[in-house]
Amino acid sequence: MTKVTAQLSVSLDGCYAGPRHTGDGDWMNSAESAAFFRVTRWVTNAMSWRERQGFAGGEQDANSDIVAESFGAAGAYVMGRRMADGGEIPWGDEPPFRAPVFVVTHRPRETLVRGGGTSFTYVTDGVASAVAQARAAAGGRDVAVAGGGSLVRQVLRAGLLDELELHIVPVVLGGGLRLFDAGSGGGLGGGPDAGLGLGEKEAIELTPTRVVTTPEVTHIRYAVRGRAPLVLDDRGSGGGPTRTAE
């Protein structure tokens, strides 16, 4: 059965990249880029990733197995426009996806067909439409939400995500683009979370289904159970079990 999945490499403090790069400067030399490559170094060292890119070398280890597994499971991808535009030149004529990619955007563009089975279809009527089109194209395999983090939040907010895998790298960045940033409307001050659309007493609950640890990164896979109200118990109120002094 087709699942909608997402995975992201993050630091211990939840950042998948450094502070957002703006302006016309070179993204590759930005703070956003430096942090991104720091938390994804385990990927670029993996033999399976390097083979997919047409590069030699790399490590054949548990990390490489996880990269190969993710490529093998995906029958179609959903991607944000910023990621698609940023990768268009570096990915070259044969991008690593080898499957249809549906790009969520407000700016229409003709479908871009590349070698190796990759095509980029630009979807202007929302994330739900992009996911639906990807499901139809996936041939029974998974739909992988490739990112970036803002798009993963949109899919999660819409209740469309079945599985989330976080690759947690043992580094503290101190700031940057966070996957679960509450945005401008939420946070500790109360009120709905602008990032995920959660009410004051709501949460999105997940169940861990797999943990793989390596020296470079810890891979944790979660099944997304969905929204649920936060229900307080009577802990500390005197209603629970008590011990009788002997």
PDB file of C-alpha atoms in Angstrom:
ATOM      1  CA  MET A   1       0.000   0.000   0.000  1.00  0.00           C
ATOM      2  CA  THR A   2       1.273   3.443  -0.901  1.00  0.00           C
ATOM      3  CA  LYS A   3       2.446   5.479   2.086  1.00  0.00           C
ATOM      4  CA  VAL A   4       3.309   9.164   2.182  1.00  0.00           C
ATOM      5  CA  THR A   5       6.691   9.427   3.870  1.00  0.00           C
ATOM      6  CA  ALA A   6       9.148  12.157   4.761  1.00  0.00           C
ATOM      7  CA  GLN A   7      12.655  12.140   6.131  1.00  0.00           C
ATOM      8  CA  LEU A   8      14.995  14.887   7.183  1.00  0.00           C
ATOM      9  CA  SER A   9      18.458  15.166   8.714  1.00  0.00           C
ATOM     10  CA  VAL A  10      18.431  17.422  11.756  1.00  0.00           C
ATOM     11  CA  SER A  11      20.785  18.581  14.475  1.00  0.00           C
ATOM     12  CA  LEU A  12      20.159  17.854  18.151  1.00  0.00           C
ATOM     13  CA  ASP A  13      18.480  21.246  18.417  1.00  0.00           C
ATOM     14  CA  GLY A  14      16.167  20.478  15.494  1.00  0.00           C
ATOM     15  CA  CYS A  15      17.789  22.427  12.647  1.00  0.00           C
ATOM     16  CA  TYR A  16      17.998  21.039   9.126  1.00  0.00           C
ATOM     17  CA  ALA A  17      19.972  24.026   7.804  1.00  0.00           C
ATOM     18  CA  GLY A  18      21.486  27.276   9.020  1.00  0.00           C
ATOM     19  CA  PRO A  19      19.796  30.684   9.054  1.00  0.00           C
ATOM     20  CA  ARG A  20      17.822  31.203   5.852  1.00  0.00           C
ATOM     21  CA  HIS A  21      19.896  32.634   3.034  1.00  0.00           C
ATOM     22  CA  THR A  22      18.376  35.648   1.314  1.00  0.00           C
ATOM     23  CA  GLY A  23      19.556  37.943  -1.428  1.00  0.00           C
ATOM     24  CA  ASP A  24      21.627  37.297  -4.508  1.00  0.00           C
ATOM     25  CA  GLY A  25      24.729  35.876  -2.836  1.00  0.00           C
ATOM     26  CA  ASP A  26      26.108  32.405  -3.410  1.00  0.00           C
ATOM     27  CA  TRP A  27      24.000  29.891  -1.436  1.00  0.00           C
ATOM     28  CA  MET A  28      26.893  27.407  -1.392  1.00  0.00           C
ATOM     29  CA  ASN A  29      28.943  29.848   0.692  1.00  0.00           C
ATOM     30  CA  SER A  30      26.091  30.799   3.038  1.00  0.00           C
ATOM     31  CA  ALA A  31      25.522  29.874   6.690  1.00  0.00           C
ATOM     32  CA  GLU A  32      22.352  28.036   5.613  1.00  0.00           C
ATOM     33  CA  SER A  33      24.400  25.833   3.296  1.00  0.00           C
ATOM     34  CA  ALA A  34      27.194  25.175   5.798  1.00  0.00           C
ATOM     35  CA  ALA A  35      24.780  23.810   8.408  1.00  0.00           C
ATOM     36  CA  PHE A  36      22.834  21.824   5.807  1.00  0.00           C
ATOM     37  CA  PHE A  37      25.969  20.036   4.634  1.00  0.00           C
ATOM     38  CA  ARG A  38      27.044  19.440   8.228  1.00  0.00           C
ATOM     39  CA  VAL A  39      23.844  17.519   9.076  1.00  0.00           C
ATOM     40  CA  THR A  40      23.779  15.644   5.754  1.00  0.00           C
ATOM     41  CA  ARG A  41      27.446  14.605   5.722  1.00  0.00           C
ATOM     42  CA  TRP A  42      26.440  11.040   6.607  1.00  0.00           C
ATOM     43  CA  VAL A  43      24.449  10.940   3.350  1.00  0.00           C
ATOM     44  CA  THR A  44      27.191  12.251   1.082  1.00  0.00           C
ATOM     45  CA  ASN A  45      29.623   9.739   2.611  1.00  0.00           C
ATOM     46  CA  ALA A  46      27.288   6.826   1.826  1.00  0.00           C
ATOM     47  CA  MET A  47      28.255   4.601  -1.098  1.00  0.00           C
ATOM     48  CA  SER A  48      24.640   4.183  -2.221  1.00  0.00           C
ATOM     49  CA  TRP A  49      24.147   7.964  -2.415  1.00  0.00           C
ATOM     50  CA  ARG A  50      27.395   8.444  -4.322  1.00  0.00           C
ATOM     51  CA  GLU A  51      26.500   5.695  -6.785  1.00  0.00           C
ATOM     52  CA  ARG A  52      23.113   7.323  -7.358  1.00  0.00           C
ATOM     53  CA  GLN A  53      24.869  10.599  -8.171  1.00  0.00           C
ATOM     54  CA  GLY A  54      27.408   8.910 -10.450  1.00  0.00           C
ATOM     55  CA  PHE A  55      30.292   9.428  -8.000  1.00  0.00           C
ATOM     56  CA  ALA A  56      32.892   6.869  -6.971  1.00  0.00           C
ATOM     57  CA  GLY A  57      33.804   5.846  -3.438  1.00  0.00           C
ATOM     58  CA  GLY A  58      31.860   6.162  -0.210  1.00  0.00           C
ATOM     59  CA  GLU A  59      31.190   3.944   2.791  1.00  0.00           C
ATOM     60  CA  GLN A  60      29.159   0.726   2.552  1.00  0.00           C
ATOM     61  CA  ASP A  61      27.592   0.640   5.995  1.00  0.00           C
ATOM     62  CA  ALA A  62      24.244   0.924   7.798  1.00  0.00           C
ATOM     63  CA  ASN A  63      23.885   4.543   6.693  1.00  0.00           C
ATOM     64  CA  SER A  64      24.382   3.541   3.065  1.00  0.00           C
ATOM     65  CA  ASP A  65      21.770   0.791   3.478  1.00  0.00           C
ATOM     66  CA  ILE A  66      19.235   3.352   4.728  1.00  0.00           C
ATOM     67  CA  VAL A  67      19.886   5.672   1.779  1.00  0.00           C
ATOM     68  CA  ALA A  68      19.470   2.767  -0.650  1.00  0.00           C
ATOM     69  CA  GLU A  69      16.269   1.702   1.119  1.00  0.00           C
ATOM     70  CA  SER A  70      14.752   5.179   0.803  1.00  0.00           C
ATOM     71  CA  PHE A  71      15.528   5.417  -2.922  1.00  0.00           C
ATOM     72  CA  GLY A  72      14.139   1.932  -3.487  1.00  0.00           C
ATOM     73  CA  ALA A  73      10.865   2.605  -1.657  1.00  0.00           C
ATOM     74  CA  ALA A  74       9.918   5.807  -3.502  1.00  0.00           C
ATOM     75  CA  GLY A  75       7.744   5.635  -6.609  1.00  0.00           C
ATOM     76  CA  ALA A  76       7.175   9.403  -6.758  1.00  0.00           C
ATOM     77  CA  TYR A  77       8.307  12.528  -4.912  1.00  0.00           C
ATOM     78  CA  VAL A  78       6.766  15.791  -3.704  1.00  0.00           C
ATOM     79  CA  MET A  79       9.097  18.760  -3.403  1.00  0.00           C
ATOM     80  CA  GLY A  80       9.051  22.478  -2.662  1.00  0.00           C
ATOM     81  CA  ARG A  81       9.865  25.004  -5.393  1.00  0.00           C
ATOM     82  CA  ARG A  82      12.897  26.417  -3.578  1.00  0.00           C
ATOM     83  CA  MET A  83      14.498  22.969  -3.387  1.00  0.00           C
ATOM     84  CA  ALA A  84      13.632  22.177  -6.999  1.00  0.00           C
ATOM     85  CA  ASP A  85      15.075  25.450  -8.294  1.00  0.00           C
ATOM     86  CA  GLY A  86      18.198  25.119  -6.160  1.00  0.00           C
ATOM     87  CA  GLY A  87      18.883  21.576  -7.330  1.00  0.00           C
ATOM     88  CA  GLU A  88      18.069  21.967 -11.020  1.00  0.00           C
ATOM     89  CA  ILE A  89      21.631  22.713 -12.132  1.00  0.00           C
ATOM     90  CA  PRO A  90      23.582  20.575  -9.601  1.00  0.00           C
ATOM     91  CA  TRP A  91      21.401  17.508 -10.325  1.00  0.00           C
ATOM     92  CA  GLY A  92      22.282  17.728 -14.007  1.00  0.00           C
ATOM     93  CA  ASP A  93      20.594  15.912 -16.864  1.00  0.00           C
ATOM     94  CA  GLU A  94      19.945  12.740 -14.833  1.00  0.00           C
ATOM     95  CA  PRO A  95      18.758  13.711 -11.339  1.00  0.00           C
ATOM     96  CA  PRO A  96      18.973  11.025  -8.640  1.00  0.00           C
ATOM     97  CA  PHE A  97      15.206  10.563  -8.201  1.00  0.00           C
ATOM     98  CA  ARG A  98      14.522   8.365 -11.267  1.00  0.00           C
ATOM     99  CA  ALA A  99      10.794   8.870 -10.694  1.00  0.00           C
ATOM    100  CA  PRO A 100       8.151  11.596 -11.208  1.00  0.00           C
ATOM    101  CA  VAL A 101       8.610  14.645  -8.966  1.00  0.00           C
ATOM    102  CA  PHE A 102       5.688  16.972  -8.202  1.00  0.00           C
ATOM    103  CA  VAL A 103       6.780  20.480  -7.230  1.00  0.00           C
ATOM    104  CA  VAL A 104       4.463  22.570  -5.033  1.00  0.00           C
ATOM    105  CA  THR A 105       4.566  26.144  -6.292  1.00  0.00           C
ATOM    106  CA  HIS A 106       2.588  29.322  -6.947  1.00  0.00           C
ATOM    107  CA  ARG A 107       4.461  29.930 -10.217  1.00  0.00           C
ATOM    108  CA  PRO A 108       3.385  27.769 -13.166  1.00  0.00           C
ATOM    109  CA  ARG A 109       5.962  26.130 -15.396  1.00  0.00           C
ATOM    110  CA  GLU A 110       5.866  23.466 -18.080  1.00  0.00           C
ATOM    111  CA  THR A 111       6.800  19.950 -16.976  1.00  0.00           C
ATOM    112  CA  LEU A 112      10.568  19.486 -17.060  1.00  0.00           C
ATOM    113  CA  VAL A 113      11.616  16.060 -18.332  1.00  0.00           C
ATOM    114  CA  ARG A 114      15.072  14.788 -17.433  1.00  0.00           C
ATOM    115  CA  GLY A 115      16.968  11.578 -18.075  1.00  0.00           C
ATOM    116  CA  GLY A 116      16.765   8.390 -16.024  1.00  0.00           C
ATOM    117  CA  GLY A 117      13.003   8.563 -15.552  1.00  0.00           C
ATOM    118  CA  THR A 118      12.894  11.853 -13.610  1.00  0.00           C
ATOM    119  CA  SER A 119      10.336  14.519 -14.494  1.00  0.00           C
ATOM    120  CA  PHE A 120       9.333  17.676 -12.615  1.00  0.00           C
ATOM    121  CA  THR A 121       5.632  18.577 -12.742  1.00  0.00           C
ATOM    122  CA  TYR A 122       4.807  22.003 -11.281  1.00  0.00           C
ATOM    123  CA  VAL A 123       1.602  21.901  -9.216  1.00  0.00           C
ATOM    124  CA  THR A 124      -0.091  25.237  -8.509  1.00  0.00           C
ATOM    125  CA  ASP A 125      -3.260  24.107  -6.717  1.00  0.00           C
ATOM    126  CA  GLY A 126      -1.809  23.122  -3.375  1.00  0.00           C
ATOM    127  CA  VAL A 127       0.007  20.434  -1.460  1.00  0.00           C
ATOM    128  CA  ALA A 128      -2.973  18.055  -1.321  1.00  0.00           C
ATOM    129  CA  SER A 129      -3.174  18.065  -5.121  1.00  0.00           C
ATOM    130  CA  ALA A 130       0.568  17.410  -5.414  1.00  0.00           C
ATOM    131  CA  VAL A 131       0.342  14.450  -3.019  1.00  0.00           C
ATOM    132  CA  ALA A 132      -2.682  13.062  -4.878  1.00  0.00           C
ATOM    133  CA  GLN A 133      -0.908  13.301  -8.220  1.00  0.00           C
ATOM    134  CA  ALA A 134       2.198  11.672  -6.754  1.00  0.00           C
ATOM    135  CA  ARG A 135       0.088   8.810  -5.347  1.00  0.00           C
ATOM    136  CA  ALA A 136      -1.394   8.198  -8.771  1.00  0.00           C
ATOM    137  CA  ALA A 137       2.074   8.132 -10.345  1.00  0.00           C
ATOM    138  CA  ALA A 138       3.813   6.049  -7.664  1.00  0.00           C
ATOM    139  CA  GLY A 139       2.723   2.661  -9.014  1.00  0.00           C
ATOM    140  CA  GLY A 140       1.941   1.287  -5.566  1.00  0.00           C
ATOM    141  CA  ARG A 141       5.259   2.404  -4.075  1.00  0.00           C
ATOM    142  CA  ASP A 142       5.683   5.205  -1.543  1.00  0.00           C
ATOM    143  CA  VAL A 143       5.316   8.929  -2.088  1.00  0.00           C
ATOM    144  CA  ALA A 144       8.401  10.596  -0.598  1.00  0.00           C
ATOM    145  CA  VAL A 145       8.131  14.215   0.541  1.00  0.00           C
ATOM    146  CA  ALA A 146      11.637  15.369  -0.315  1.00  0.00           C
ATOM    147  CA  GLY A 147      11.502  18.746   1.410  1.00  0.00           C
ATOM    148  CA  GLY A 148      12.354  21.259   2.435  1.00  0.00           C
ATOM    149  CA  GLY A 149      11.211  21.529   6.008  1.00  0.00           C
ATOM    150  CA  SER A 150       8.409  23.985   5.277  1.00  0.00           C
ATOM    151  CA  LEU A 151       6.818  21.525   2.857  1.00  0.00           C
ATOM    152  CA  VAL A 152       7.123  18.663   5.363  1.00  0.00           C
ATOM    153  CA  ARG A 153       5.247  20.830   7.885  1.00  0.00           C
ATOM    154  CA  GLN A 154       2.521  21.563   5.316  1.00  0.00           C
ATOM    155  CA  VAL A 155       2.010  17.865   4.582  1.00  0.00           C
ATOM    156  CA  LEU A 156       1.973  17.037   8.291  1.00  0.00           C
ATOM    157  CA  ARG A 157      -0.459  19.868   9.016  1.00  0.00           C
ATOM    158  CA  ALA A 158      -2.793  18.625   6.276  1.00  0.00           C
ATOM    159  CA  GLY A 159      -2.900  15.149   7.836  1.00  0.00           C
ATOM    160  CA  LEU A 160      -1.377  13.586   4.722  1.00  0.00           C
ATOM    161  CA  LEU A 161       1.831  12.150   6.227  1.00  0.00           C
ATOM    162  CA  ASP A 162       1.924   8.468   7.203  1.00  0.00           C
ATOM    163  CA  GLU A 163       5.569   8.116   8.201  1.00  0.00           C
ATOM    164  CA  LEU A 164       8.332  10.465   9.345  1.00  0.00           C
ATOM    165  CA  GLU A 165      11.985   9.495   9.657  1.00  0.00           C
ATOM    166  CA  LEU A 166      14.417  11.811  11.413  1.00  0.00           C
ATOM    167  CA  HIS A 167      18.154  11.357  10.998  1.00  0.00           C
ATOM    168  CA  ILE A 168      19.499  13.006  14.146  1.00  0.00           C
ATOM    169  CA  VAL A 169      23.117  14.127  13.876  1.00  0.00           C
ATOM    170  CA  PRO A 170      25.062  14.663  17.133  1.00  0.00           C
ATOM    171  CA  VAL A 171      25.744  18.369  16.672  1.00  0.00           C
ATOM    172  CA  VAL A 172      24.193  21.511  18.158  1.00  0.00           C
ATOM    173  CA  LEU A 173      23.925  24.327  15.611  1.00  0.00           C
ATOM    174  CA  GLY A 174      22.499  26.959  17.945  1.00  0.00           C
ATOM    175  CA  GLY A 175      20.068  28.323  15.372  1.00  0.00           C
ATOM    176  CA  GLY A 176      18.830  28.028  11.838  1.00  0.00           C
ATOM    177  CA  LEU A 177      15.890  26.546   9.946  1.00  0.00           C
ATOM    178  CA  ARG A 178      14.017  24.218  12.300  1.00  0.00           C
ATOM    179  CA  LEU A 179      11.656  21.501  11.160  1.00  0.00           C
ATOM    180  CA  PHE A 180       9.110  22.178  13.881  1.00  0.00           C
ATOM    181  CA  ASP A 181       9.436  25.942  14.165  1.00  0.00           C
ATOM    182  CA  ALA A 182       6.148  27.227  15.558  1.00  0.00           C
ATOM    183  CA  GLY A 183       6.201  30.215  13.229  1.00  0.00           C
ATOM    184  CA  SER A 184       4.985  33.704  14.010  1.00  0.00           C
ATOM    185  CA  GLY A 185       1.588  32.785  15.403  1.00  0.00           C
ATOM    186  CA  GLY A 186       2.306  30.141  18.007  1.00  0.00           C
ATOM    187  CA  GLY A 187       4.874  29.107  20.512  1.00  0.00           C
ATOM    188  CA  LEU A 188       4.978  29.455  24.257  1.00  0.00           C
ATOM    189  CA  GLY A 189       2.703  32.452  24.369  1.00  0.00           C
ATOM    190  CA  GLY A 190      -0.404  30.384  23.582  1.00  0.00           C
ATOM    191  CA  GLY A 191      -2.684  30.453  20.590  1.00  0.00           C
ATOM    192  CA  PRO A 192      -2.667  28.179  17.579  1.00  0.00           C
ATOM    193  CA  ASP A 193       0.638  27.003  16.126  1.00  0.00           C
ATOM    194  CA  ALA A 194       1.039  28.794  12.805  1.00  0.00           C
ATOM    195  CA  GLY A 195       3.379  26.080  11.583  1.00  0.00           C
ATOM    196  CA  LEU A 196       1.175  23.032  12.214  1.00  0.00           C
ATOM    197  CA  GLY A 197      -2.256  24.523  12.859  1.00  0.00           C
ATOM    198  CA  LEU A 198      -2.480  23.043  16.344  1.00  0.00           C
ATOM    199  CA  GLY A 199      -4.808  24.373  18.990  1.00  0.00           C
ATOM    200  CA  GLU A 200      -3.678  25.092  22.532  1.00  0.00           C
ATOM    201  CA  LYS A 201      -4.432  21.546  23.738  1.00  0.00           C
ATOM    202  CA  GLU A 202      -3.700  19.582  20.593  1.00  0.00           C
ATOM    203  CA  ALA A 203      -0.702  17.539  19.550  1.00  0.00           C
ATOM    204  CA  ILE A 204       0.321  15.338  16.649  1.00  0.00           C
ATOM    205  CA  GLU A 205       1.172  11.938  18.073  1.00  0.00           C
ATOM    206  CA  LEU A 206       3.680   9.522  16.574  1.00  0.00           C
ATOM    207  CA  THR A 207       4.835   6.005  17.367  1.00  0.00           C
ATOM    208  CA  PRO A 208       8.501   5.039  16.902  1.00  0.00           C
ATOM    209  CA  THR A 209       8.740   1.939  14.718  1.00  0.00           C
ATOM    210  CA  ARG A 210      12.489   1.654  14.108  1.00  0.00           C
ATOM    211  CA  VAL A 211      15.722   2.998  15.596  1.00  0.00           C
ATOM    212  CA  VAL A 212      19.102   2.478  13.927  1.00  0.00           C
ATOM    213  CA  THR A 213      22.160   3.953  15.627  1.00  0.00           C
ATOM    214  CA  THR A 214      25.544   4.656  14.073  1.00  0.00           C
ATOM    215  CA  PRO A 215      28.421   6.855  15.293  1.00  0.00           C
ATOM    216  CA  GLU A 216      27.502   9.535  12.761  1.00  0.00           C
ATOM    217  CA  VAL A 217      23.703   9.658  13.063  1.00  0.00           C
ATOM    218  CA  THR A 218      20.702   8.067  14.767  1.00  0.00           C
ATOM    219  CA  HIS A 219      17.847   7.121  12.450  1.00  0.00           C
ATOM    220  CA  ILE A 220      14.396   7.143  14.081  1.00  0.00           C
ATOM    221  CA  ARG A 221      11.328   6.190  12.062  1.00  0.00           C
ATOM    222  CA  TYR A 222       7.858   7.166  13.301  1.00  0.00           C
ATOM    223  CA  ALA A 223       4.367   6.192  12.234  1.00  0.00           C
ATOM    224  CA  VAL A 224       2.212   9.325  12.322  1.00  0.00           C
ATOM    225  CA  ARG A 225      -0.907   8.652  14.385  1.00  0.00           C
ATOM    226  CA  GLY A 226      -2.448  12.072  13.859  1.00  0.00           C
ATOM    227  CA  ARG A 227      -3.948  14.868  15.891  1.00  0.00           C
ATOM    228  CA  ALA A 228      -5.193  14.275  19.408  1.00  0.00           C
ATOM    229  CA  PRO A 229      -6.237  16.499  22.293  1.00  0.00           C
ATOM    230  CA  LEU A 230      -3.909  16.733  25.263  1.00  0.00           C
ATOM    231  CA  VAL A 231      -5.703  15.128  28.200  1.00  0.00           C
ATOM    232  CA  LEU A 232      -4.242  15.785  31.631  1.00  0.00           C
ATOM    233  CA  ASP A 233      -4.234  12.995  34.204  1.00  0.00           C
ATOM    234  CA  ASP A 234      -4.591  13.475  37.956  1.00  0.00           C
ATOM    235  CA  ARG A 235      -0.918  12.976  38.653  1.00  0.00           C
ATOM    236  CA  GLY A 236       0.002  14.725  41.880  1.00  0.00           C
ATOM    237  CA  SER A 237      -3.585  15.440  42.864  1.00  0.00           C
ATOM    238  CA  GLY A 238      -3.833  12.601  45.367  1.00  0.00           C
ATOM    239  CA  GLY A 239      -6.095  10.433  43.243  1.00  0.00           C
ATOM    240  CA  GLY A 240      -3.470   7.892  42.246  1.00  0.00           C
ATOM    241  CA  PRO A 241      -2.157   4.849  44.118  1.00  0.00           C
ATOM    242  CA  THR A 242      -0.479   5.488  47.449  1.00  0.00           C
ATOM    243  CA  ARG A 243       2.075   3.609  49.539  1.00  0.00           C
ATOM    244  CA  THR A 244       1.348   2.855  53.120  1.00  0.00           C
ATOM    245  CA  ALA A 245       4.210   3.358  55.536  1.00  0.00           C
ATOM    246  CA  GLU A 246       5.434   0.098  57.051  1.00  0.00           C
TER     247      GLU A 246
END
